[in-house]
Amino acid sequence: GNSVTQMEGPVTLSEEAFLTINCTYTATGYPSLFWYVQYPGEGLQLLLKATKADDKGSNKGFEATYRKETTSFHLEKGSVQVSDSAVYFCALILTGGGNKLTFGTGTQLKVEL
Amino acid sequence: DGGITQSPKYLFRKEGQNVTLSCEQNLNHDAMYWYRQDPGQGLRLIYYSQIVNDFQKGDIAEGYSVSREKKESFPLTVTSAQKNPTAFYLCASSPGLGNTEAFFGQGTRLTVV
């Protein structure tokens, strides 16, 4: 079956530090990949996406590249801010799988001054 | 503004009672989903519906029921058979075709007292 594995949290960084949150996936086919962000007490918001190999999704300074050879979609940001503190979820969707999103367990990011 | 509305935001239920969570969308999406979120476990799929009057069980459907009588609405009933119902419940929708992302509501936090 399909699955997504994310690095364990929490990740604690100082403001302006470089961020990497690792995500790898297993899928029987060619999925689309997503990063969602969840702020405390809220639903999930789409942060970025990539639909095919070598695509780079980007938004609000965050980037992730769809790496088919390593089945990875790591999230990066060059300089984090306190306002980036949230939980980040990696997810995939596969046509023919009922269009169901499969999520990783989420990684909490805490950014301190 | 188009979006997904979940209500109520907070819900308290006595043990042994059924309770229904509302989810409405005005995005004209065919597919709708219910997820349950527990700390440290990511999101787990309860039920999903790809078209009106049709729905399928997800990974943790026991103790839950749904209906899809209208395209805009996908209510979730948490029955007394659900042994551990206290959780954060998230509703989502997607166009339903292809590898497209889902859009989420703000969630309902259910507490059994």
mmCIF file of C-alpha atoms in Angstrom:
data_model
loop_
_atom_site.group_PDB
_atom_site.id
_atom_site.type_symbol
_atom_site.label_atom_id
_atom_site.label_comp_id
_atom_site.label_asym_id
_atom_site.label_seq_id
_atom_site.Cartn_x
_atom_site.Cartn_y
_atom_site.Cartn_z
ATOM 1 C CA GLY A 1 0.000 0.000 0.000
ATOM 2 C CA ASN A 2 0.904 3.669 -0.085
ATOM 3 C CA SER A 3 2.697 5.262 2.833
ATOM 4 C CA VAL A 4 4.521 8.422 3.852
ATOM 5 C CA THR A 5 7.311 8.618 6.410
ATOM 6 C CA GLN A 6 8.358 11.889 8.009
ATOM 7 C CA MET A 7 11.097 12.728 10.436
ATOM 8 C CA GLU A 8 10.088 12.761 14.078
ATOM 9 C CA GLY A 9 9.582 16.053 15.832
ATOM 10 C CA PRO A 10 9.594 18.402 17.476
ATOM 11 C CA VAL A 11 12.188 20.330 15.528
ATOM 12 C CA THR A 12 13.360 23.414 17.411
ATOM 13 C CA LEU A 13 15.267 26.137 15.556
ATOM 14 C CA SER A 14 16.382 29.675 16.142
ATOM 15 C CA GLU A 15 14.940 32.389 13.927
ATOM 16 C CA GLU A 16 16.784 32.691 10.577
ATOM 17 C CA ALA A 17 18.072 29.114 10.770
ATOM 18 C CA PHE A 18 17.878 26.724 7.813
ATOM 19 C CA LEU A 19 15.055 24.185 7.903
ATOM 20 C CA THR A 20 14.876 20.681 6.475
ATOM 21 C CA ILE A 21 12.043 18.271 7.211
ATOM 22 C CA ASN A 22 12.576 14.895 5.597
ATOM 23 C CA CYS A 23 9.796 13.013 3.831
ATOM 24 C CA THR A 24 9.975 9.737 1.949
ATOM 25 C CA TYR A 25 7.156 7.803 0.368
ATOM 26 C CA THR A 26 6.129 4.404 -0.901
ATOM 27 C CA ALA A 27 3.567 4.199 -3.672
ATOM 28 C CA THR A 28 2.494 1.737 -6.340
ATOM 29 C CA GLY A 29 2.558 4.211 -9.188
ATOM 30 C CA TYR A 30 3.321 7.888 -9.740
ATOM 31 C CA PRO A 31 1.733 9.997 -7.027
ATOM 32 C CA SER A 32 1.393 13.712 -6.592
ATOM 33 C CA LEU A 33 3.101 14.978 -3.452
ATOM 34 C CA PHE A 34 2.071 17.701 -1.047
ATOM 35 C CA TRP A 35 3.150 19.567 2.040
ATOM 36 C CA TYR A 36 0.397 20.826 4.302
ATOM 37 C CA VAL A 37 0.789 23.113 7.315
ATOM 38 C CA GLN A 38 -1.386 23.160 10.425
ATOM 39 C CA TYR A 39 -1.362 26.069 12.869
ATOM 40 C CA PRO A 40 -2.581 25.413 16.437
ATOM 41 C CA GLY A 41 -6.287 24.618 16.634
ATOM 42 C CA GLU A 42 -6.844 24.954 12.910
ATOM 43 C CA GLY A 43 -7.346 22.779 9.852
ATOM 44 C CA LEU A 44 -4.693 21.979 7.282
ATOM 45 C CA GLN A 45 -3.605 24.424 4.600
ATOM 46 C CA LEU A 46 -1.837 23.408 1.427
ATOM 47 C CA LEU A 47 1.705 24.781 1.497
ATOM 48 C CA LEU A 48 3.075 23.445 -1.787
ATOM 49 C CA LYS A 49 2.777 20.570 -4.219
ATOM 50 C CA ALA A 50 4.557 18.717 -7.029
ATOM 51 C CA THR A 51 2.848 16.455 -9.517
ATOM 52 C CA LYS A 52 5.708 14.742 -11.330
ATOM 53 C CA ALA A 53 9.349 13.791 -10.927
ATOM 54 C CA ASP A 54 11.843 16.680 -10.684
ATOM 55 C CA ASP A 55 9.057 19.225 -10.138
ATOM 56 C CA LYS A 56 9.830 21.786 -7.453
ATOM 57 C CA GLY A 57 6.966 23.142 -5.394
ATOM 58 C CA SER A 58 7.482 26.468 -3.661
ATOM 59 C CA ASN A 59 5.500 28.895 -1.546
ATOM 60 C CA LYS A 60 6.254 31.474 1.185
ATOM 61 C CA GLY A 61 9.972 30.684 1.009
ATOM 62 C CA PHE A 62 9.449 26.945 1.409
ATOM 63 C CA GLU A 63 10.581 24.537 -1.300
ATOM 64 C CA ALA A 64 10.420 20.810 -1.957
ATOM 65 C CA THR A 65 11.606 18.797 -4.958
ATOM 66 C CA TYR A 66 9.959 15.573 -6.115
ATOM 67 C CA ARG A 67 12.805 13.031 -6.257
ATOM 68 C CA LYS A 68 11.631 9.835 -7.875
ATOM 69 C CA GLU A 69 15.003 8.107 -7.611
ATOM 70 C CA THR A 70 15.071 8.484 -3.827
ATOM 71 C CA THR A 71 11.250 8.571 -3.368
ATOM 72 C CA SER A 72 11.627 11.738 -1.350
ATOM 73 C CA PHE A 73 10.024 15.165 -1.031
ATOM 74 C CA HIS A 74 12.015 16.994 1.639
ATOM 75 C CA LEU A 75 10.772 20.406 2.786
ATOM 76 C CA GLU A 76 13.318 23.226 3.042
ATOM 77 C CA LYS A 77 13.386 26.885 3.968
ATOM 78 C CA GLY A 78 16.465 29.044 4.016
ATOM 79 C CA SER A 79 15.522 31.289 6.938
ATOM 80 C CA VAL A 80 12.682 30.406 9.288
ATOM 81 C CA GLN A 81 10.615 32.879 11.272
ATOM 82 C CA VAL A 82 8.738 32.524 14.542
ATOM 83 C CA SER A 83 5.518 32.640 12.522
ATOM 84 C CA ASP A 84 6.533 29.389 10.784
ATOM 85 C CA SER A 85 5.957 27.483 14.026
ATOM 86 C CA ALA A 86 3.358 24.857 13.151
ATOM 87 C CA VAL A 87 2.945 21.181 12.323
ATOM 88 C CA TYR A 88 3.950 20.158 8.804
ATOM 89 C CA PHE A 89 2.452 17.152 7.044
ATOM 90 C CA CYS A 90 3.795 15.412 3.972
ATOM 91 C CA ALA A 91 1.145 13.658 1.885
ATOM 92 C CA LEU A 92 0.609 11.854 -1.370
ATOM 93 C CA ILE A 93 -2.329 11.125 -3.617
ATOM 94 C CA LEU A 94 -2.519 8.542 -6.334
ATOM 95 C CA THR A 95 -5.039 8.391 -9.141
ATOM 96 C CA GLY A 96 -6.843 5.088 -8.971
ATOM 97 C CA GLY A 97 -6.444 4.918 -5.230
ATOM 98 C CA GLY A 98 -9.795 6.520 -4.672
ATOM 99 C CA ASN A 99 -8.186 9.950 -4.671
ATOM 100 C CA LYS A 100 -7.423 9.475 -1.006
ATOM 101 C CA LEU A 101 -4.660 11.505 0.540
ATOM 102 C CA THR A 102 -2.153 9.468 2.522
ATOM 103 C CA PHE A 103 -0.462 11.497 5.258
ATOM 104 C CA GLY A 104 2.703 11.245 7.226
ATOM 105 C CA THR A 105 2.478 11.604 11.002
ATOM 106 C CA GLY A 106 3.423 15.268 10.938
ATOM 107 C CA THR A 107 6.476 17.144 12.203
ATOM 108 C CA GLN A 108 6.124 19.928 14.736
ATOM 109 C CA LEU A 109 8.364 22.922 14.129
ATOM 110 C CA LYS A 110 9.127 25.403 16.887
ATOM 111 C CA VAL A 111 11.029 28.552 15.988
ATOM 112 C CA GLU A 112 12.463 30.621 18.815
ATOM 113 C CA LEU A 113 13.859 34.151 18.901
ATOM 114 C CA ASP B 1 -15.797 33.131 -0.477
ATOM 115 C CA GLY B 2 -15.604 29.463 -1.361
ATOM 116 C CA GLY B 3 -14.556 27.007 1.264
ATOM 117 C CA ILE B 4 -15.394 24.256 3.704
ATOM 118 C CA THR B 5 -17.284 24.948 6.891
ATOM 119 C CA GLN B 6 -17.259 22.603 9.848
ATOM 120 C CA SER B 7 -19.475 23.100 12.838
ATOM 121 C CA PRO B 8 -19.356 23.290 15.724
ATOM 122 C CA LYS B 9 -15.722 24.091 16.509
ATOM 123 C CA TYR B 10 -15.962 22.478 19.950
ATOM 124 C CA LEU B 11 -18.362 19.711 20.942
ATOM 125 C CA PHE B 12 -18.888 17.916 24.198
ATOM 126 C CA ARG B 13 -20.718 14.639 24.414
ATOM 127 C CA LYS B 14 -21.721 12.372 27.235
ATOM 128 C CA GLU B 15 -20.578 8.807 27.028
ATOM 129 C CA GLY B 16 -23.146 6.625 25.257
ATOM 130 C CA GLN B 17 -24.614 9.389 23.121
ATOM 131 C CA ASN B 18 -24.469 9.748 19.360
ATOM 132 C CA VAL B 19 -23.336 13.091 17.957
ATOM 133 C CA THR B 20 -23.269 14.494 14.411
ATOM 134 C CA LEU B 21 -20.542 16.749 13.048
ATOM 135 C CA SER B 22 -21.440 19.032 10.171
ATOM 136 C CA CYS B 23 -19.371 19.629 7.035
ATOM 137 C CA GLU B 24 -20.526 21.873 4.184
ATOM 138 C CA GLN B 25 -18.601 22.952 1.090
ATOM 139 C CA ASN B 26 -19.408 25.466 -1.654
ATOM 140 C CA LEU B 27 -16.464 24.588 -3.893
ATOM 141 C CA ASN B 28 -18.559 22.348 -6.151
ATOM 142 C CA HIS B 29 -16.237 19.461 -5.314
ATOM 143 C CA ASP B 30 -17.338 15.906 -5.980
ATOM 144 C CA ALA B 31 -15.200 14.206 -3.336
ATOM 145 C CA MET B 32 -15.410 14.695 0.422
ATOM 146 C CA TYR B 33 -13.501 13.108 3.274
ATOM 147 C CA TRP B 34 -13.485 12.767 7.034
ATOM 148 C CA TYR B 35 -10.221 12.405 8.945
ATOM 149 C CA ARG B 36 -9.511 11.886 12.601
ATOM 150 C CA GLN B 37 -6.420 13.444 14.187
ATOM 151 C CA ASP B 38 -4.881 12.237 17.438
ATOM 152 C CA PRO B 39 -1.634 13.558 18.913
ATOM 153 C CA GLY B 40 1.391 11.915 17.361
ATOM 154 C CA GLN B 41 -0.633 9.815 14.929
ATOM 155 C CA GLY B 42 -1.166 12.123 12.002
ATOM 156 C CA LEU B 43 -4.451 11.942 10.110
ATOM 157 C CA ARG B 44 -6.449 8.764 9.678
ATOM 158 C CA LEU B 45 -9.210 8.403 7.112
ATOM 159 C CA ILE B 46 -12.651 7.542 8.492
ATOM 160 C CA TYR B 47 -14.948 7.718 5.453
ATOM 161 C CA TYR B 48 -14.875 9.247 2.016
ATOM 162 C CA SER B 49 -17.350 9.937 -0.749
ATOM 163 C CA GLN B 50 -16.551 10.464 -4.399
ATOM 164 C CA ILE B 51 -20.083 11.231 -5.520
ATOM 165 C CA VAL B 52 -23.521 11.979 -4.115
ATOM 166 C CA ASN B 53 -25.312 8.996 -2.588
ATOM 167 C CA ASP B 54 -22.127 6.939 -2.446
ATOM 168 C CA PHE B 55 -19.433 6.578 0.202
ATOM 169 C CA GLN B 56 -16.724 4.137 1.254
ATOM 170 C CA LYS B 57 -15.113 3.158 4.513
ATOM 171 C CA GLY B 58 -11.653 4.418 5.227
ATOM 172 C CA ASP B 59 -9.097 2.930 7.578
ATOM 173 C CA ILE B 60 -10.964 3.478 10.857
ATOM 174 C CA ALA B 61 -14.693 3.457 10.027
ATOM 175 C CA GLU B 62 -15.865 1.380 12.999
ATOM 176 C CA GLY B 63 -18.154 3.370 15.270
ATOM 177 C CA TYR B 64 -18.829 6.063 12.676
ATOM 178 C CA SER B 65 -21.475 6.620 10.007
ATOM 179 C CA VAL B 66 -21.927 9.151 7.202
ATOM 180 C CA SER B 67 -24.412 10.207 4.549
ATOM 181 C CA ARG B 68 -24.042 12.062 1.255
ATOM 182 C CA GLU B 69 -27.499 13.161 0.215
ATOM 183 C CA LYS B 70 -26.315 16.455 -1.252
ATOM 184 C CA LYS B 71 -23.107 17.353 -3.047
ATOM 185 C CA GLU B 72 -22.428 20.161 -0.579
ATOM 186 C CA SER B 73 -22.858 18.212 2.628
ATOM 187 C CA PHE B 74 -21.136 15.232 4.240
ATOM 188 C CA PRO B 75 -22.142 14.897 7.918
ATOM 189 C CA LEU B 76 -20.328 12.473 10.215
ATOM 190 C CA THR B 77 -22.085 10.721 13.089
ATOM 191 C CA VAL B 78 -19.960 9.465 15.944
ATOM 192 C CA THR B 79 -21.951 6.654 17.494
ATOM 193 C CA SER B 80 -21.847 5.201 20.978
ATOM 194 C CA ALA B 81 -20.024 2.217 19.464
ATOM 195 C CA GLN B 82 -16.906 4.331 18.964
ATOM 196 C CA LYS B 83 -14.799 3.389 21.969
ATOM 197 C CA ASN B 84 -12.494 6.373 22.057
ATOM 198 C CA PRO B 85 -14.198 9.285 20.292
ATOM 199 C CA THR B 86 -12.303 12.174 21.859
ATOM 200 C CA ALA B 87 -10.269 13.637 18.985
ATOM 201 C CA PHE B 88 -9.956 16.436 16.442
ATOM 202 C CA TYR B 89 -12.060 15.744 13.337
ATOM 203 C CA LEU B 90 -11.215 17.253 9.973
ATOM 204 C CA CYS B 91 -13.391 17.376 6.888
ATOM 205 C CA ALA B 92 -11.899 17.869 3.435
ATOM 206 C CA SER B 93 -13.011 18.066 -0.170
ATOM 207 C CA SER B 94 -11.379 17.769 -3.570
ATOM 208 C CA PRO B 95 -12.496 17.988 -7.186
ATOM 209 C CA GLY B 96 -12.270 14.211 -7.243
ATOM 210 C CA LEU B 97 -10.461 13.781 -10.525
ATOM 211 C CA GLY B 98 -6.758 13.335 -11.000
ATOM 212 C CA ASN B 99 -4.027 13.892 -8.478
ATOM 213 C CA THR B 100 -5.442 17.072 -7.013
ATOM 214 C CA GLU B 101 -5.048 18.399 -3.517
ATOM 215 C CA ALA B 102 -7.745 18.425 -0.870
ATOM 216 C CA PHE B 103 -9.025 21.510 0.927
ATOM 217 C CA PHE B 104 -9.705 21.300 4.647
ATOM 218 C CA GLY B 105 -12.168 22.778 7.065
ATOM 219 C CA GLN B 106 -11.140 24.268 10.413
ATOM 220 C CA GLY B 107 -11.940 21.111 12.325
ATOM 221 C CA THR B 108 -14.209 20.079 15.204
ATOM 222 C CA ARG B 109 -12.751 19.114 18.546
ATOM 223 C CA LEU B 110 -14.950 16.462 20.149
ATOM 224 C CA THR B 111 -14.591 15.696 23.831
ATOM 225 C CA VAL B 112 -16.441 12.906 25.597
ATOM 226 C CA VAL B 113 -17.238 13.794 29.192
#
